PDB file of C-alpha atoms in Angstrom:
ATOM      1  CA  MET O   1      62.737   6.787 -79.107  1.00 57.00           C
ATOM      2  CA  LYS O   2      61.358   3.512 -77.797  1.00 78.00           C
ATOM      3  CA  ASN O   3      59.699   1.260 -80.354  1.00 85.00           C
ATOM      4  CA  PRO O   4      56.287   0.295 -78.942  1.00 87.00           C
ATOM      5  CA  LEU O   5      56.191  -2.869 -81.055  1.00 85.00           C
ATOM      6  CA  THR O   6      59.260  -4.229 -79.277  1.00 86.00           C
ATOM      7  CA  TYR O   7      57.706  -3.590 -75.888  1.00 87.00           C
ATOM      8  CA  VAL O   8      54.319  -5.063 -76.709  1.00 87.00           C
ATOM      9  CA  TYR O   9      55.960  -8.109 -78.350  1.00 85.00           C
ATOM     10  CA  ILE O  10      57.903  -8.811 -75.160  1.00 86.00           C
ATOM     11  CA  ALA O  11      54.927  -8.168 -72.869  1.00 87.00           C
ATOM     12  CA  VAL O  12      52.624 -10.356 -74.960  1.00 86.00           C
ATOM     13  CA  GLY O  13      55.314 -13.054 -75.016  1.00 84.00           C
ATOM     14  CA  VAL O  14      55.534 -13.015 -71.227  1.00 85.00           C
ATOM     15  CA  ALA O  15      51.748 -13.161 -71.015  1.00 84.00           C
ATOM     16  CA  ALA O  16      51.556 -15.961 -73.575  1.00 82.00           C
ATOM     17  CA  LEU O  17      53.953 -18.172 -71.695  1.00 81.00           C
ATOM     18  CA  PHE O  18      53.311 -17.346 -68.056  1.00 83.00           C
ATOM     19  CA  PHE O  19      49.639 -16.378 -67.780  1.00 81.00           C
ATOM     20  CA  GLY O  20      48.504 -19.827 -68.941  1.00 78.00           C
ATOM     21  CA  THR O  21      45.462 -18.264 -70.510  1.00 77.00           C
ATOM     22  CA  VAL O  22      43.661 -18.433 -73.813  1.00 78.00           C
ATOM     23  CA  VAL O  23      44.087 -15.470 -76.127  1.00 82.00           C
ATOM     24  CA  SER O  24      40.527 -14.203 -75.729  1.00 80.00           C
ATOM     25  CA  ASP O  25      40.976 -13.827 -71.956  1.00 78.00           C
ATOM     26  CA  LEU O  26      44.221 -11.944 -72.471  1.00 79.00           C
ATOM     27  CA  LEU O  27      42.790  -9.512 -75.012  1.00 81.00           C
ATOM     28  CA  GLY O  28      40.014  -8.544 -72.647  1.00 79.00           C
ATOM     29  CA  LEU O  29      42.362  -8.078 -69.699  1.00 79.00           C
ATOM     30  CA  GLY O  30      41.625  -4.726 -68.146  1.00 77.00           C
ATOM     31  CA  LEU O  31      44.055  -2.144 -66.903  1.00 72.00           C
ATOM     32  CA  ARG O  32      42.094  -1.367 -63.749  1.00 70.00           C
ATOM     33  CA  GLN O  33      43.659  -1.947 -60.341  1.00 62.00           C
ATOM     34  CA  GLU O  34      41.311  -4.873 -59.751  1.00 73.00           C
ATOM     35  CA  TYR O  35      43.057  -6.747 -62.576  1.00 81.00           C
ATOM     36  CA  ILE O  36      46.671  -5.691 -62.216  1.00 82.00           C
ATOM     37  CA  ASN O  37      48.578  -5.023 -59.021  1.00 83.00           C
ATOM     38  CA  ILE O  38      52.113  -3.977 -59.888  1.00 81.00           C
ATOM     39  CA  THR O  39      53.215  -3.630 -56.254  1.00 84.00           C
ATOM     40  CA  GLU O  40      52.144  -7.175 -55.361  1.00 85.00           C
ATOM     41  CA  LYS O  41      53.147  -8.487 -58.834  1.00 85.00           C
ATOM     42  CA  LEU O  42      49.734 -10.035 -59.364  1.00 85.00           C
ATOM     43  CA  ILE O  43      47.453 -10.201 -62.394  1.00 84.00           C
ATOM     44  CA  THR O  44      43.842 -11.279 -61.995  1.00 84.00           C
ATOM     45  CA  LEU O  45      42.447 -12.988 -65.068  1.00 80.00           C
ATOM     46  CA  ARG O  46      38.807 -13.774 -65.637  1.00 75.00           C
ATOM     47  CA  GLY O  47      38.078 -16.905 -67.646  1.00 69.00           C
ATOM     48  CA  LYS O  48      35.046 -19.037 -68.334  1.00 68.00           C
ATOM     49  CA  GLY O  49      32.154 -18.235 -66.064  1.00 72.00           C
ATOM     50  CA  ASP O  50      33.927 -15.004 -65.095  1.00 74.00           C
ATOM     51  CA  LYS O  51      35.893 -16.973 -62.490  1.00 76.00           C
ATOM     52  CA  PRO O  52      38.929 -15.028 -61.229  1.00 80.00           C
ATOM     53  CA  ARG O  53      42.396 -16.558 -61.472  1.00 80.00           C
ATOM     54  CA  ILE O  54      45.452 -14.931 -59.944  1.00 83.00           C
ATOM     55  CA  VAL O  55      48.825 -15.109 -61.712  1.00 82.00           C
ATOM     56  CA  ASN O  56      51.994 -14.186 -59.842  1.00 82.00           C
ATOM     57  CA  LEU O  57      54.574 -12.463 -62.053  1.00 80.00           C
ATOM     58  CA  PHE O  58      57.783 -12.761 -60.070  1.00 77.00           C
ATOM     59  CA  GLY O  59      61.235 -11.671 -61.141  1.00 78.00           C
ATOM     60  CA  ASP O  60      61.821 -10.220 -64.569  1.00 82.00           C
ATOM     61  CA  ARG O  61      58.329 -11.070 -65.816  1.00 82.00           C
ATOM     62  CA  MET O  62      56.586  -8.190 -64.072  1.00 84.00           C
ATOM     63  CA  ARG O  63      59.300  -5.779 -65.226  1.00 86.00           C
ATOM     64  CA  ARG O  64      58.655  -6.760 -68.840  1.00 88.00           C
ATOM     65  CA  LEU O  65      54.970  -6.041 -68.385  1.00 86.00           C
ATOM     66  CA  THR O  66      55.542  -2.762 -66.552  1.00 86.00           C
ATOM     67  CA  ASP O  67      58.002  -1.615 -69.262  1.00 90.00           C
ATOM     68  CA  TRP O  68      55.105  -1.905 -71.713  1.00 90.00           C
ATOM     69  CA  LEU O  69      52.636  -0.248 -69.332  1.00 87.00           C
ATOM     70  CA  GLU O  70      54.982   2.698 -68.762  1.00 88.00           C
ATOM     71  CA  LEU O  71      55.315   3.196 -72.504  1.00 90.00           C
ATOM     72  CA  ARG O  72      51.589   2.864 -73.261  1.00 88.00           C
ATOM     73  CA  GLY O  73      50.504   5.001 -70.299  1.00 85.00           C
ATOM     74  CA  VAL O  74      47.620   4.549 -67.894  1.00 79.00           C
ATOM     75  CA  GLU O  75      44.823   5.817 -70.141  1.00 82.00           C
ATOM     76  CA  GLY O  76      42.293   3.390 -71.550  1.00 82.00           C
ATOM     77  CA  ASP O  77      40.764   0.147 -70.414  1.00 85.00           C
ATOM     78  CA  TYR O  78      43.023  -2.598 -71.748  1.00 86.00           C
ATOM     79  CA  ILE O  79      46.535  -3.748 -70.944  1.00 86.00           C
ATOM     80  CA  PHE O  80      47.296  -4.860 -74.478  1.00 88.00           C
ATOM     81  CA  THR O  81      46.264  -2.278 -77.041  1.00 89.00           C
ATOM     82  CA  ARG O  82      46.637  -1.742 -80.756  1.00 89.00           C
ATOM     83  CA  ILE O  83      49.669  -0.032 -82.239  1.00 89.00           C
ATOM     84  CA  TYR O  84      49.281   1.762 -85.541  1.00 88.00           C
ATOM     85  CA  LYS O  85      51.833   1.560 -88.343  1.00 84.00           C
ATOM     86  CA  ASP O  86      53.202   4.981 -87.423  1.00 87.00           C
ATOM     87  CA  GLY O  87      53.956   3.678 -83.900  1.00 86.00           C
ATOM     88  CA  GLU O  88      51.064   5.473 -82.210  1.00 89.00           C
ATOM     89  CA  ILE O  89      49.577   3.465 -79.353  1.00 90.00           C
ATOM     90  CA  SER O  90      45.795   3.310 -79.290  1.00 88.00           C
ATOM     91  CA  THR O  91      44.761   3.234 -75.654  1.00 83.00           C
ATOM     92  CA  GLY O  92      41.085   2.972 -76.550  1.00 83.00           C
ATOM     93  CA  LYS O  93      41.169  -0.239 -78.570  1.00 85.00           C
ATOM     94  CA  PRO O  94      42.332  -3.630 -77.352  1.00 87.00           C
ATOM     95  CA  LEU O  95      44.879  -5.604 -79.308  1.00 88.00           C
ATOM     96  CA  SER O  96      42.959  -7.733 -81.777  1.00 89.00           C
ATOM     97  CA  TYR O  97      43.193 -11.473 -82.306  1.00 87.00           C
ATOM     98  CA  GLU O  98      44.732 -10.720 -85.691  1.00 89.00           C
ATOM     99  CA  GLY O  99      47.270  -8.515 -83.922  1.00 87.00           C
ATOM    100  CA  THR O 100      48.352 -11.420 -81.736  1.00 85.00           C
ATOM    101  CA  ARG O 101      48.700 -13.602 -84.835  1.00 84.00           C
ATOM    102  CA  LYS O 102      50.958 -10.978 -86.410  1.00 85.00           C
ATOM    103  CA  ILE O 103      53.079 -10.892 -83.266  1.00 83.00           C
ATOM    104  CA  LEU O 104      53.462 -14.684 -83.296  1.00 82.00           C
ATOM    105  CA  LYS O 105      54.236 -14.685 -87.018  1.00 84.00           C
ATOM    106  CA  SER O 106      56.850 -11.954 -86.615  1.00 82.00           C
ATOM    107  CA  ARG O 107      58.517 -13.715 -83.696  1.00 79.00           C
ATOM    108  CA  PHE O 108      58.521 -17.034 -85.584  1.00 79.00           C
ATOM    109  CA  LYS O 109      60.315 -15.443 -88.535  1.00 82.00           C
ATOM    110  CA  ALA O 110      62.973 -14.098 -86.158  1.00 81.00           C
ATOM    111  CA  SER O 111      63.420 -17.480 -84.438  1.00 80.00           C
ATOM    112  CA  THR O 112      65.030 -20.807 -85.254  1.00 85.00           C
ATOM    113  CA  LEU O 113      61.863 -22.802 -84.615  1.00 77.00           C
ATOM    114  CA  SER O 114      60.987 -25.436 -87.194  1.00 80.00           C
ATOM    115  CA  ARG O 115      57.286 -24.565 -87.159  1.00 79.00           C
ATOM    116  CA  ALA O 116      55.206 -21.598 -86.158  1.00 74.00           C
ATOM    117  CA  MET O 117      53.643 -21.686 -82.710  1.00 78.00           C
ATOM    118  CA  THR O 118      50.031 -21.050 -81.953  1.00 81.00           C
ATOM    119  CA  TRP O 119      48.776 -19.206 -78.910  1.00 80.00           C
ATOM    120  CA  HIS O 120      47.669 -22.503 -77.407  1.00 82.00           C
ATOM    121  CA  ASP O 121      51.186 -23.947 -77.797  1.00 85.00           C
ATOM    122  CA  PHE O 122      52.331 -21.464 -75.137  1.00 82.00           C
ATOM    123  CA  ARG O 123      49.617 -22.710 -72.800  1.00 82.00           C
ATOM    124  CA  ARG O 124      50.708 -26.327 -73.392  1.00 86.00           C
ATOM    125  CA  THR O 125      54.345 -25.337 -72.873  1.00 86.00           C
ATOM    126  CA  LEU O 126      53.532 -23.775 -69.505  1.00 86.00           C
ATOM    127  CA  VAL O 127      51.696 -26.926 -68.394  1.00 87.00           C
ATOM    128  CA  GLY O 128      54.633 -29.066 -69.525  1.00 89.00           C
ATOM    129  CA  MET O 129      57.167 -26.863 -67.735  1.00 88.00           C
ATOM    130  CA  LEU O 130      55.151 -26.998 -64.530  1.00 88.00           C
ATOM    131  CA  LEU O 131      54.765 -30.799 -64.740  1.00 90.00           C
ATOM    132  CA  ASP O 132      58.521 -31.148 -65.377  1.00 93.00           C
ATOM    133  CA  LYS O 133      59.194 -29.060 -62.251  1.00 91.00           C
ATOM    134  CA  GLY O 134      56.997 -31.403 -60.199  1.00 93.00           C
ATOM    135  CA  VAL O 135      54.177 -28.923 -59.626  1.00 90.00           C
ATOM    136  CA  ASP O 136      51.043 -30.731 -58.488  1.00 89.00           C
ATOM    137  CA  ARG O 137      48.031 -30.916 -60.799  1.00 89.00           C
ATOM    138  CA  SER O 138      45.804 -28.916 -58.481  1.00 87.00           C
ATOM    139  CA  THR O 139      48.189 -25.961 -58.620  1.00 85.00           C
ATOM    140  CA  ILE O 140      48.516 -26.259 -62.401  1.00 84.00           C
ATOM    141  CA  LYS O 141      44.738 -26.219 -62.743  1.00 82.00           C
ATOM    142  CA  SER O 142      44.525 -23.076 -60.600  1.00 78.00           C
ATOM    143  CA  ILE O 143      47.210 -21.376 -62.721  1.00 79.00           C
ATOM    144  CA  THR O 144      45.718 -22.325 -66.086  1.00 79.00           C
ATOM    145  CA  GLY O 145      42.048 -22.311 -65.191  1.00 76.00           C
ATOM    146  CA  HIS O 146      41.584 -25.936 -66.241  1.00 78.00           C
ATOM    147  CA  THR O 147      38.881 -27.801 -64.364  1.00 79.00           C
ATOM    148  CA  SER O 148      39.975 -31.334 -65.221  1.00 81.00           C
ATOM    149  CA  ASP O 149      43.175 -33.406 -65.146  1.00 80.00           C
ATOM    150  CA  VAL O 150      42.224 -34.596 -68.631  1.00 79.00           C
ATOM    151  CA  MET O 151      43.020 -31.136 -70.030  1.00 75.00           C
ATOM    152  CA  ILE O 152      46.431 -31.170 -68.350  1.00 80.00           C
ATOM    153  CA  ASP O 153      47.241 -34.632 -69.743  1.00 74.00           C
ATOM    154  CA  ARG O 154      46.640 -33.585 -73.363  1.00 67.00           C
TER     155      ARG O 154
END
């Protein structure tokens, strides 16, 4: 039997690092076709001001997300949902902020990191990776939803 915690941990990890979003936007991410297009490997996020932002999940990243979606099923409104202690997946309730903290805490304990990461550390890591790869600031802003170069320079 597949352990839903393993699948949601991986899917949330992919989202944390490659969506470039804040946790509140991720938790409200809907399962409807207008938000997720598996065929095109696109996720549409809605941030401040309800502005849409498209994230391309190429390669293995989309597979990690679809592994979770296949396990959780297509019922319900949210991509990331709660999992009860008995392993039952709640399709009606979104993953809570506390749930994401538990995921980060669990992954930190299993890692060799010297300090625990916050959700925002993933966002900063993505910006740093993109800058290191020579991606222009305009593209980084469109990926992360930042409106100013000041936020990228932090």
